[in-house]
């Protein structure tokens, strides 16, 4: 049975081999050439950081490196997810305090 293409492409589109990264320890598969932001978006990870004062969720906003709303930690370095290309073994961590229960 053919694999569903997911939200990235039309069914007739062909893709190369996948790479594997983790986000907060959870495995995520992506394709070479994708940005971390879009790989996480396709994996239904919309919250990439939380604001320092209120812990409000933040995620992709401009998707072109201007707003810094997509700031994550990649292999220990703060990086804009919309500008970073995925690679195999990459370790992504979201930034900010954990949300309060029920938030
Ligand atoms: S979404 Fe604005 S800098 Fe990445």
mmCIF file of N, CA, C and O and ligand atoms in Angstrom:
data_model
loop_
_atom_site.group_PDB
_atom_site.id
_atom_site.type_symbol
_atom_site.label_atom_id
_atom_site.label_comp_id
_atom_site.label_asym_id
_atom_site.label_seq_id
_atom_site.Cartn_x
_atom_site.Cartn_y
_atom_site.Cartn_z
ATOM 1 N N UNK A 1 0.844 -1.176 0.000
ATOM 2 C CA UNK A 1 0.000 0.000 0.000
ATOM 3 C C UNK A 1 0.893 1.243 0.000
ATOM 4 O O UNK A 1 1.866 1.326 0.745
ATOM 5 N N UNK A 2 0.576 2.193 -0.857
ATOM 6 C CA UNK A 2 1.383 3.411 -0.972
ATOM 7 C C UNK A 2 1.193 4.286 0.262
ATOM 8 O O UNK A 2 0.113 4.362 0.847
ATOM 9 N N UNK A 3 2.283 4.929 0.622
ATOM 10 C CA UNK A 3 2.250 5.813 1.787
ATOM 11 C C UNK A 3 1.507 7.105 1.448
ATOM 12 O O UNK A 3 1.666 7.659 0.370
ATOM 13 N N UNK A 4 0.676 7.559 2.372
ATOM 14 C CA UNK A 4 -0.019 8.834 2.175
ATOM 15 C C UNK A 4 1.009 9.958 2.162
ATOM 16 O O UNK A 4 1.953 9.948 2.948
ATOM 17 N N UNK A 5 0.883 10.933 1.272
ATOM 18 C CA UNK A 5 1.906 11.977 1.161
ATOM 19 C C UNK A 5 1.887 12.975 2.302
ATOM 20 O O UNK A 5 2.835 13.708 2.483
ATOM 21 N N UNK A 6 0.853 13.021 3.098
ATOM 22 C CA UNK A 6 0.804 14.004 4.175
ATOM 23 C C UNK A 6 0.511 15.390 3.625
ATOM 24 O O UNK A 6 0.157 15.547 2.462
ATOM 25 N N UNK A 7 0.695 16.410 4.439
ATOM 26 C CA UNK A 7 0.311 17.762 4.016
ATOM 27 C C UNK A 7 1.323 18.427 3.099
ATOM 28 O O UNK A 7 1.101 19.533 2.652
ATOM 29 N N UNK A 8 2.448 17.779 2.803
ATOM 30 C CA UNK A 8 3.519 18.458 2.087
ATOM 31 C C UNK A 8 3.285 18.571 0.584
ATOM 32 O O UNK A 8 3.558 19.580 -0.016
ATOM 33 N N UNK A 9 2.827 17.477 -0.048
ATOM 34 C CA UNK A 9 2.839 17.399 -1.499
ATOM 35 C C UNK A 9 1.599 16.742 -2.044
ATOM 36 O O UNK A 9 0.868 16.063 -1.339
ATOM 37 N N UNK A 10 1.408 16.909 -3.338
ATOM 38 C CA UNK A 10 0.344 16.189 -4.017
ATOM 39 C C UNK A 10 0.721 14.709 -4.099
ATOM 40 O O UNK A 10 1.905 14.369 -4.086
ATOM 41 N N UNK A 11 -0.245 13.821 -4.233
ATOM 42 C CA UNK A 11 0.055 12.376 -4.235
ATOM 43 C C UNK A 11 1.024 11.956 -5.320
ATOM 44 O O UNK A 11 1.779 11.003 -5.142
ATOM 45 N N UNK A 12 1.046 12.612 -6.466
ATOM 46 C CA UNK A 12 1.909 12.194 -7.562
ATOM 47 C C UNK A 12 3.359 12.660 -7.394
ATOM 48 O O UNK A 12 4.229 12.293 -8.166
ATOM 49 N N UNK A 13 3.636 13.447 -6.378
ATOM 50 C CA UNK A 13 4.996 13.939 -6.160
ATOM 51 C C UNK A 13 5.883 12.835 -5.598
ATOM 52 O O UNK A 13 5.478 12.092 -4.721
ATOM 53 N N UNK A 14 7.115 12.734 -6.098
ATOM 54 C CA UNK A 14 8.075 11.746 -5.603
ATOM 55 C C UNK A 14 9.015 12.418 -4.615
ATOM 56 O O UNK A 14 9.376 13.570 -4.785
ATOM 57 N N UNK A 15 9.420 11.692 -3.594
ATOM 58 C CA UNK A 15 10.341 12.226 -2.598
ATOM 59 C C UNK A 15 11.515 11.283 -2.432
ATOM 60 O O UNK A 15 11.401 10.094 -2.652
ATOM 61 N N UNK A 16 12.619 11.804 -1.996
ATOM 62 C CA UNK A 16 13.805 11.002 -1.735
ATOM 63 C C UNK A 16 13.721 10.358 -0.370
ATOM 64 O O UNK A 16 12.682 10.374 0.287
ATOM 65 N N UNK A 17 14.838 9.808 0.074
ATOM 66 C CA UNK A 17 14.869 9.167 1.398
ATOM 67 C C UNK A 17 14.660 10.194 2.503
ATOM 68 O O UNK A 17 14.951 11.383 2.342
ATOM 69 N N UNK A 18 14.167 9.716 3.616
ATOM 70 C CA UNK A 18 13.879 10.603 4.748
ATOM 71 C C UNK A 18 15.079 10.721 5.676
ATOM 72 O O UNK A 18 15.946 9.861 5.691
ATOM 73 N N UNK A 19 15.081 11.795 6.428
ATOM 74 C CA UNK A 19 16.031 11.944 7.521
ATOM 75 C C UNK A 19 15.227 11.903 8.809
ATOM 76 O O UNK A 19 14.014 12.125 8.805
ATOM 77 N N UNK A 20 15.913 11.578 9.901
ATOM 78 C CA UNK A 20 15.242 11.503 11.198
ATOM 79 C C UNK A 20 15.882 12.499 12.150
ATOM 80 O O UNK A 20 17.092 12.584 12.251
ATOM 81 N N UNK A 21 15.050 13.270 12.809
ATOM 82 C CA UNK A 21 15.495 14.181 13.845
ATOM 83 C C UNK A 21 14.607 13.943 15.050
ATOM 84 O O UNK A 21 13.665 13.159 14.982
ATOM 85 N N UNK A 22 14.924 14.595 16.140
ATOM 86 C CA UNK A 22 14.034 14.515 17.289
ATOM 87 C C UNK A 22 13.643 15.927 17.696
ATOM 88 O O UNK A 22 14.412 16.871 17.526
ATOM 89 N N UNK A 23 12.443 16.056 18.224
ATOM 90 C CA UNK A 23 11.982 17.318 18.788
ATOM 91 C C UNK A 23 11.520 17.014 20.214
ATOM 92 O O UNK A 23 10.555 16.254 20.400
ATOM 93 N N UNK A 24 12.231 17.553 21.187
ATOM 94 C CA UNK A 24 11.969 17.266 22.595
ATOM 95 C C UNK A 24 11.955 15.760 22.847
ATOM 96 O O UNK A 24 11.137 15.239 23.614
ATOM 97 N N UNK A 25 12.832 15.067 22.148
ATOM 98 C CA UNK A 25 12.986 13.631 22.326
ATOM 99 C C UNK A 25 12.044 12.778 21.502
ATOM 100 O O UNK A 25 12.178 11.551 21.482
ATOM 101 N N UNK A 26 11.107 13.400 20.791
ATOM 102 C CA UNK A 26 10.150 12.654 19.981
ATOM 103 C C UNK A 26 10.675 12.560 18.548
ATOM 104 O O UNK A 26 11.017 13.590 17.947
ATOM 105 N N UNK A 27 10.745 11.363 17.974
ATOM 106 C CA UNK A 27 11.251 11.235 16.603
ATOM 107 C C UNK A 27 10.332 11.926 15.584
ATOM 108 O O UNK A 27 9.107 11.863 15.689
ATOM 109 N N UNK A 28 10.962 12.598 14.623
ATOM 110 C CA UNK A 28 10.237 13.269 13.530
ATOM 111 C C UNK A 28 10.961 12.915 12.245
ATOM 112 O O UNK A 28 12.180 12.982 12.177
ATOM 113 N N UNK A 29 10.211 12.525 11.221
ATOM 114 C CA UNK A 29 10.811 12.247 9.923
ATOM 115 C C UNK A 29 10.598 13.440 9.014
ATOM 116 O O UNK A 29 9.562 14.111 9.065
ATOM 117 N N UNK A 30 11.584 13.704 8.180
ATOM 118 C CA UNK A 30 11.504 14.824 7.241
ATOM 119 C C UNK A 30 12.257 14.446 5.980
ATOM 120 O O UNK A 30 12.890 13.394 5.919
ATOM 121 N N UNK A 31 12.178 15.315 4.996
ATOM 122 C CA UNK A 31 12.894 15.085 3.742
ATOM 123 C C UNK A 31 14.002 16.118 3.598
ATOM 124 O O UNK A 31 13.818 17.280 3.973
ATOM 125 N N UNK A 32 15.149 15.733 3.073
ATOM 126 C CA UNK A 32 16.228 16.686 2.846
ATOM 127 C C UNK A 32 15.716 17.887 2.052
ATOM 128 O O UNK A 32 14.923 17.744 1.120
ATOM 129 N N UNK A 33 16.145 19.068 2.457
ATOM 130 C CA UNK A 33 15.707 20.299 1.785
ATOM 131 C C UNK A 33 14.605 21.016 2.541
ATOM 132 O O UNK A 33 14.386 22.204 2.330
ATOM 133 N N UNK A 34 13.909 20.309 3.416
ATOM 134 C CA UNK A 34 12.873 20.962 4.212
ATOM 135 C C UNK A 34 13.514 21.752 5.346
ATOM 136 O O UNK A 34 14.573 21.390 5.843
ATOM 137 N N UNK A 35 12.841 22.794 5.779
ATOM 138 C CA UNK A 35 13.307 23.496 6.972
ATOM 139 C C UNK A 35 12.784 22.768 8.207
ATOM 140 O O UNK A 35 11.801 22.025 8.143
ATOM 141 N N UNK A 36 13.444 23.011 9.324
ATOM 142 C CA UNK A 36 12.989 22.430 10.588
ATOM 143 C C UNK A 36 11.556 22.892 10.875
ATOM 144 O O UNK A 36 10.705 22.100 11.293
ATOM 145 N N UNK A 37 11.272 24.154 10.613
ATOM 146 C CA UNK A 37 9.930 24.681 10.876
ATOM 147 C C UNK A 37 8.863 23.902 10.108
ATOM 148 O O UNK A 37 7.839 23.505 10.672
ATOM 149 N N UNK A 38 9.091 23.650 8.830
ATOM 150 C CA UNK A 38 8.075 22.967 8.028
ATOM 151 C C UNK A 38 8.021 21.476 8.329
ATOM 152 O O UNK A 38 6.956 20.864 8.260
ATOM 153 N N UNK A 39 9.155 20.888 8.710
ATOM 154 C CA UNK A 39 9.134 19.482 9.120
ATOM 155 C C UNK A 39 8.306 19.318 10.389
ATOM 156 O O UNK A 39 7.506 18.384 10.505
ATOM 157 N N UNK A 40 8.464 20.253 11.335
ATOM 158 C CA UNK A 40 7.692 20.173 12.575
ATOM 159 C C UNK A 40 6.230 20.516 12.318
ATOM 160 O O UNK A 40 5.328 19.933 12.914
ATOM 161 N N UNK A 41 5.983 21.448 11.418
ATOM 162 C CA UNK A 41 4.604 21.797 11.055
ATOM 163 C C UNK A 41 3.902 20.558 10.485
ATOM 164 O O UNK A 41 2.771 20.245 10.860
ATOM 165 N N UNK A 42 4.583 19.853 9.585
ATOM 166 C CA UNK A 42 3.999 18.652 8.974
ATOM 167 C C UNK A 42 3.767 17.560 10.004
ATOM 168 O O UNK A 42 2.920 16.693 9.824
ATOM 169 N N UNK A 43 4.537 17.596 11.096
ATOM 170 C CA UNK A 43 4.378 16.609 12.174
ATOM 171 C C UNK A 43 3.409 17.119 13.250
ATOM 172 O O UNK A 43 3.358 16.561 14.347
ATOM 173 N N UNK A 44 2.658 18.180 12.931
ATOM 174 C CA UNK A 44 1.674 18.763 13.862
ATOM 175 C C UNK A 44 2.299 19.351 15.116
ATOM 176 O O UNK A 44 1.654 19.393 16.165
ATOM 177 N N UNK A 45 3.545 19.795 15.018
ATOM 178 C CA UNK A 45 4.182 20.511 16.127
ATOM 179 C C UNK A 45 4.105 22.002 15.817
ATOM 180 O O UNK A 45 4.914 22.534 15.084
ATOM 181 N N UNK A 46 3.113 22.690 16.356
ATOM 182 C CA UNK A 46 2.922 24.111 16.033
ATOM 183 C C UNK A 46 3.581 25.029 17.057
ATOM 184 O O UNK A 46 3.965 26.136 16.734
ATOM 185 N N UNK A 47 3.697 24.595 18.304
ATOM 186 C CA UNK A 47 4.321 25.420 19.334
ATOM 187 C C UNK A 47 5.813 25.108 19.367
ATOM 188 O O UNK A 47 6.213 23.996 19.685
ATOM 189 N N UNK A 48 6.631 26.115 19.027
ATOM 190 C CA UNK A 48 8.079 25.921 18.965
ATOM 191 C C UNK A 48 8.790 26.538 20.151
ATOM 192 O O UNK A 48 9.913 26.189 20.468
ATOM 193 N N UNK A 49 8.154 27.496 20.787
ATOM 194 C CA UNK A 49 8.700 28.076 22.008
ATOM 195 C C UNK A 49 7.532 28.668 22.779
ATOM 196 O O UNK A 49 6.401 28.717 22.294
ATOM 197 N N UNK A 50 7.826 29.115 24.017
ATOM 198 C CA UNK A 50 6.817 29.798 24.837
ATOM 199 C C UNK A 50 7.401 31.109 25.304
ATOM 200 O O UNK A 50 8.596 31.210 25.565
ATOM 201 N N UNK A 51 6.550 32.122 25.373
ATOM 202 C CA UNK A 51 7.028 33.428 25.797
ATOM 203 C C UNK A 51 7.521 33.338 27.235
ATOM 204 O O UNK A 51 6.994 32.564 28.044
ATOM 205 N N UNK A 52 8.549 34.139 27.537
ATOM 206 C CA UNK A 52 9.185 34.036 28.851
ATOM 207 C C UNK A 52 8.275 34.532 29.970
ATOM 208 O O UNK A 52 8.309 34.000 31.075
ATOM 209 N N UNK A 53 7.466 35.552 29.723
ATOM 210 C CA UNK A 53 6.676 36.140 30.812
ATOM 211 C C UNK A 53 5.375 35.379 31.065
ATOM 212 O O UNK A 53 5.052 35.049 32.197
ATOM 213 N N UNK A 54 4.642 35.082 30.022
ATOM 214 C CA UNK A 54 3.325 34.458 30.190
ATOM 215 C C UNK A 54 3.297 32.988 29.811
ATOM 216 O O UNK A 54 2.295 32.309 30.039
ATOM 217 N N UNK A 55 4.348 32.504 29.176
ATOM 218 C CA UNK A 55 4.342 31.115 28.736
ATOM 219 C C UNK A 55 3.402 30.874 27.566
ATOM 220 O O UNK A 55 2.975 29.747 27.315
ATOM 221 N N UNK A 56 3.085 31.952 26.837
ATOM 222 C CA UNK A 56 2.161 31.821 25.698
ATOM 223 C C UNK A 56 2.840 31.091 24.539
ATOM 224 O O UNK A 56 4.025 31.286 24.295
ATOM 225 N N UNK A 57 2.100 30.253 23.828
ATOM 226 C CA UNK A 57 2.701 29.497 22.723
ATOM 227 C C UNK A 57 3.100 30.408 21.569
ATOM 228 O O UNK A 57 2.386 31.346 21.225
ATOM 229 N N UNK A 58 4.251 30.094 20.985
ATOM 230 C CA UNK A 58 4.755 30.816 19.824
ATOM 231 C C UNK A 58 5.157 29.799 18.769
ATOM 232 O O UNK A 58 5.608 28.695 19.096
ATOM 233 N N UNK A 59 5.023 30.177 17.509
ATOM 234 C CA UNK A 59 5.371 29.266 16.435
ATOM 235 C C UNK A 59 5.679 30.042 15.173
ATOM 236 O O UNK A 59 5.962 31.238 15.222
ATOM 237 N N UNK A 60 5.595 29.365 14.040
ATOM 238 C CA UNK A 60 5.927 29.993 12.765
ATOM 239 C C UNK A 60 4.973 31.157 12.503
ATOM 240 O O UNK A 60 3.754 31.011 12.587
ATOM 241 N N UNK A 61 5.559 32.325 12.207
ATOM 242 C CA UNK A 61 4.746 33.492 11.893
ATOM 243 C C UNK A 61 5.122 34.041 10.517
ATOM 244 O O UNK A 61 4.324 34.045 9.609
ATOM 245 N N UNK A 62 6.349 34.502 10.367
ATOM 246 C CA UNK A 62 6.748 35.075 9.074
ATOM 247 C C UNK A 62 7.292 34.008 8.121
ATOM 248 O O UNK A 62 7.180 34.146 6.917
ATOM 249 N N UNK A 63 7.891 32.969 8.660
ATOM 250 C CA UNK A 63 8.511 31.875 7.890
ATOM 251 C C UNK A 63 9.606 32.365 6.951
ATOM 252 O O UNK A 63 9.849 31.780 5.908
ATOM 253 N N UNK A 64 10.264 33.473 7.309
ATOM 254 C CA UNK A 64 11.371 33.962 6.477
ATOM 255 C C UNK A 64 12.473 34.617 7.306
ATOM 256 O O UNK A 64 13.253 35.410 6.795
ATOM 257 N N UNK A 65 12.552 34.304 8.591
ATOM 258 C CA UNK A 65 13.687 34.734 9.383
ATOM 259 C C UNK A 65 13.603 36.122 9.984
ATOM 260 O O UNK A 65 14.597 36.621 10.500
ATOM 261 N N UNK A 66 12.455 36.758 9.970
ATOM 262 C CA UNK A 66 12.339 38.135 10.453
ATOM 263 C C UNK A 66 11.883 38.212 11.911
ATOM 264 O O UNK A 66 12.414 38.976 12.699
ATOM 265 N N UNK A 67 10.910 37.425 12.305
ATOM 266 C CA UNK A 67 10.209 37.668 13.574
ATOM 267 C C UNK A 67 10.804 36.939 14.795
ATOM 268 O O UNK A 67 10.507 37.301 15.920
ATOM 269 N N UNK A 68 11.562 35.919 14.611
ATOM 270 C CA UNK A 68 12.146 35.104 15.692
ATOM 271 C C UNK A 68 11.093 34.342 16.507
ATOM 272 O O UNK A 68 11.396 33.818 17.567
ATOM 273 N N UNK A 69 9.865 34.269 16.063
ATOM 274 C CA UNK A 69 8.835 33.522 16.805
ATOM 275 C C UNK A 69 9.085 32.014 16.770
ATOM 276 O O UNK A 69 8.561 31.279 17.591
ATOM 277 N N UNK A 70 9.888 31.552 15.837
ATOM 278 C CA UNK A 70 10.130 30.109 15.680
ATOM 279 C C UNK A 70 11.426 29.667 16.340
ATOM 280 O O UNK A 70 11.932 28.589 16.029
ATOM 281 N N UNK A 71 11.955 30.482 17.238
ATOM 282 C CA UNK A 71 13.245 30.171 17.853
ATOM 283 C C UNK A 71 13.192 28.835 18.601
ATOM 284 O O UNK A 71 12.312 28.612 19.429
ATOM 285 N N UNK A 72 14.118 27.953 18.267
ATOM 286 C CA UNK A 72 14.267 26.659 18.932
ATOM 287 C C UNK A 72 15.746 26.468 19.246
ATOM 288 O O UNK A 72 16.592 27.255 18.818
ATOM 289 N N UNK A 73 16.049 25.428 19.966
ATOM 290 C CA UNK A 73 17.438 25.074 20.223
ATOM 291 C C UNK A 73 17.749 23.850 19.357
ATOM 292 O O UNK A 73 17.082 22.820 19.480
ATOM 293 N N UNK A 74 18.735 23.990 18.479
ATOM 294 C CA UNK A 74 19.133 22.884 17.609
ATOM 295 C C UNK A 74 20.537 22.473 17.981
ATOM 296 O O UNK A 74 21.470 23.274 17.887
ATOM 297 N N UNK A 75 20.673 21.238 18.431
ATOM 298 C CA UNK A 75 21.970 20.714 18.901
ATOM 299 C C UNK A 75 22.630 21.700 19.865
ATOM 300 O O UNK A 75 23.837 21.949 19.808
ATOM 301 N N UNK A 76 21.805 22.302 20.729
ATOM 302 C CA UNK A 76 22.307 23.170 21.784
ATOM 303 C C UNK A 76 22.421 24.639 21.430
ATOM 304 O O UNK A 76 22.786 25.444 22.281
ATOM 305 N N UNK A 77 22.099 25.022 20.189
ATOM 306 C CA UNK A 77 22.250 26.411 19.766
ATOM 307 C C UNK A 77 20.891 27.015 19.416
ATOM 308 O O UNK A 77 20.120 26.408 18.653
ATOM 309 N N UNK A 78 20.605 28.207 19.938
ATOM 310 C CA UNK A 78 19.358 28.894 19.599
ATOM 311 C C UNK A 78 19.380 29.248 18.114
ATOM 312 O O UNK A 78 20.324 29.867 17.628
ATOM 313 N N UNK A 79 18.347 28.816 17.396
ATOM 314 C CA UNK A 79 18.304 28.942 15.940
ATOM 315 C C UNK A 79 16.867 29.169 15.500
ATOM 316 O O UNK A 79 15.940 28.611 16.077
ATOM 317 N N UNK A 80 16.681 29.986 14.467
ATOM 318 C CA UNK A 80 15.342 30.140 13.885
ATOM 319 C C UNK A 80 15.018 28.898 13.051
ATOM 320 O O UNK A 80 15.726 28.592 12.089
ATOM 321 N N UNK A 81 13.953 28.218 13.420
ATOM 322 C CA UNK A 81 13.593 26.954 12.766
ATOM 323 C C UNK A 81 13.258 27.144 11.291
ATOM 324 O O UNK A 81 13.459 26.237 10.490
ATOM 325 N N UNK A 82 12.782 28.331 10.919
ATOM 326 C CA UNK A 82 12.394 28.545 9.523
ATOM 327 C C UNK A 82 13.604 28.752 8.622
ATOM 328 O O UNK A 82 13.454 28.766 7.401
ATOM 329 N N UNK A 83 14.792 28.911 9.193
ATOM 330 C CA UNK A 83 15.999 29.105 8.387
ATOM 331 C C UNK A 83 16.924 27.897 8.426
ATOM 332 O O UNK A 83 17.923 27.867 7.709
ATOM 333 N N UNK A 84 16.629 26.918 9.261
ATOM 334 C CA UNK A 84 17.516 25.769 9.427
ATOM 335 C C UNK A 84 17.009 24.591 8.604
ATOM 336 O O UNK A 84 15.845 24.210 8.693
ATOM 337 N N UNK A 85 17.900 24.025 7.812
ATOM 338 C CA UNK A 85 17.544 22.864 7.006
ATOM 339 C C UNK A 85 17.719 21.594 7.834
ATOM 340 O O UNK A 85 18.684 21.478 8.590
ATOM 341 N N UNK A 86 16.801 20.664 7.677
ATOM 342 C CA UNK A 86 16.871 19.416 8.440
ATOM 343 C C UNK A 86 18.089 18.604 8.031
ATOM 344 O O UNK A 86 18.561 18.696 6.899
ATOM 345 N N UNK A 87 18.600 17.839 8.976
ATOM 346 C CA UNK A 87 19.629 16.850 8.670
ATOM 347 C C UNK A 87 19.469 15.683 9.633
ATOM 348 O O UNK A 87 18.895 15.820 10.712
ATOM 349 N N UNK A 88 19.955 14.548 9.200
ATOM 350 C CA UNK A 88 19.782 13.326 9.966
ATOM 351 C C UNK A 88 20.459 13.450 11.331
ATOM 352 O O UNK A 88 21.578 13.946 11.435
ATOM 353 N N UNK A 89 19.770 13.036 12.377
ATOM 354 C CA UNK A 89 20.319 13.045 13.729
ATOM 355 C C UNK A 89 20.202 14.362 14.458
ATOM 356 O O UNK A 89 20.650 14.490 15.598
ATOM 357 N N UNK A 90 19.598 15.359 13.834
ATOM 358 C CA UNK A 90 19.452 16.683 14.449
ATOM 359 C C UNK A 90 18.607 16.583 15.715
ATOM 360 O O UNK A 90 17.637 15.840 15.769
ATOM 361 N N UNK A 91 19.009 17.316 16.755
ATOM 362 C CA UNK A 91 18.264 17.314 18.018
ATOM 363 C C UNK A 91 17.661 18.707 18.232
ATOM 364 O O UNK A 91 18.386 19.670 18.440
ATOM 365 N N UNK A 92 16.345 18.787 18.157
ATOM 366 C CA UNK A 92 15.624 20.054 18.289
ATOM 367 C C UNK A 92 14.925 20.076 19.648
ATOM 368 O O UNK A 92 14.320 19.086 20.053
ATOM 369 N N UNK A 93 15.048 21.211 20.333
ATOM 370 C CA UNK A 93 14.347 21.386 21.604
ATOM 371 C C UNK A 93 13.542 22.670 21.550
ATOM 372 O O UNK A 93 14.060 23.707 21.115
ATOM 373 N N UNK A 94 12.309 22.615 22.012
ATOM 374 C CA UNK A 94 11.517 23.833 22.104
ATOM 375 C C UNK A 94 12.008 24.635 23.305
ATOM 376 O O UNK A 94 12.632 24.099 24.216
ATOM 377 N N UNK A 95 11.720 25.929 23.296
ATOM 378 C CA UNK A 95 12.272 26.848 24.295
ATOM 379 C C UNK A 95 11.144 27.439 25.119
ATOM 380 O O UNK A 95 10.082 27.785 24.597
ATOM 381 N N UNK A 96 11.402 27.573 26.417
ATOM 382 C CA UNK A 96 10.464 28.290 27.273
ATOM 383 C C UNK A 96 9.870 27.403 28.341
ATOM 384 O O UNK A 96 10.048 26.186 28.333
ATOM 385 N N UNK A 97 9.178 28.036 29.292
ATOM 386 C CA UNK A 97 8.594 27.276 30.394
ATOM 387 C C UNK A 97 7.463 26.372 29.915
ATOM 388 O O UNK A 97 6.786 26.677 28.938
ATOM 389 N N UNK A 98 7.303 25.261 30.595
ATOM 390 C CA UNK A 98 6.195 24.362 30.278
ATOM 391 C C UNK A 98 4.879 25.074 30.593
ATOM 392 O O UNK A 98 4.811 25.875 31.530
ATOM 393 N N UNK A 99 3.831 24.828 29.807
ATOM 394 C CA UNK A 99 2.546 25.477 30.072
ATOM 395 C C UNK A 99 1.944 25.006 31.390
ATOM 396 O O UNK A 99 2.183 23.888 31.830
ATOM 397 N N UNK A 100 1.186 25.911 32.024
ATOM 398 C CA UNK A 100 0.471 25.548 33.252
ATOM 399 C C UNK A 100 -0.575 24.500 32.901
ATOM 400 O O UNK A 100 -1.079 24.467 31.792
ATOM 401 N N UNK A 101 -0.919 23.655 33.840
ATOM 402 C CA UNK A 101 -1.958 22.655 33.603
ATOM 403 C C UNK A 101 -3.254 23.358 33.222
ATOM 404 O O UNK A 101 -3.646 24.335 33.843
ATOM 405 N N UNK A 102 -3.877 22.890 32.153
ATOM 406 C CA UNK A 102 -5.137 23.462 31.683
ATOM 407 C C UNK A 102 -4.953 24.672 30.794
ATOM 408 O O UNK A 102 -5.930 25.215 30.290
ATOM 409 N N UNK A 103 -3.697 25.105 30.562
ATOM 410 C CA UNK A 103 -3.466 26.270 29.691
ATOM 411 C C UNK A 103 -3.479 25.876 28.234
ATOM 412 O O UNK A 103 -3.270 24.774 27.875
HETATM 413 S S1 LIG B 1 8.874 32.309 11.622
HETATM 414 FE FE1 LIG B 1 9.654 34.330 11.782
HETATM 415 S S2 LIG B 1 11.778 34.038 12.074
HETATM 416 FE FE2 LIG B 1 11.027 32.038 11.743
#
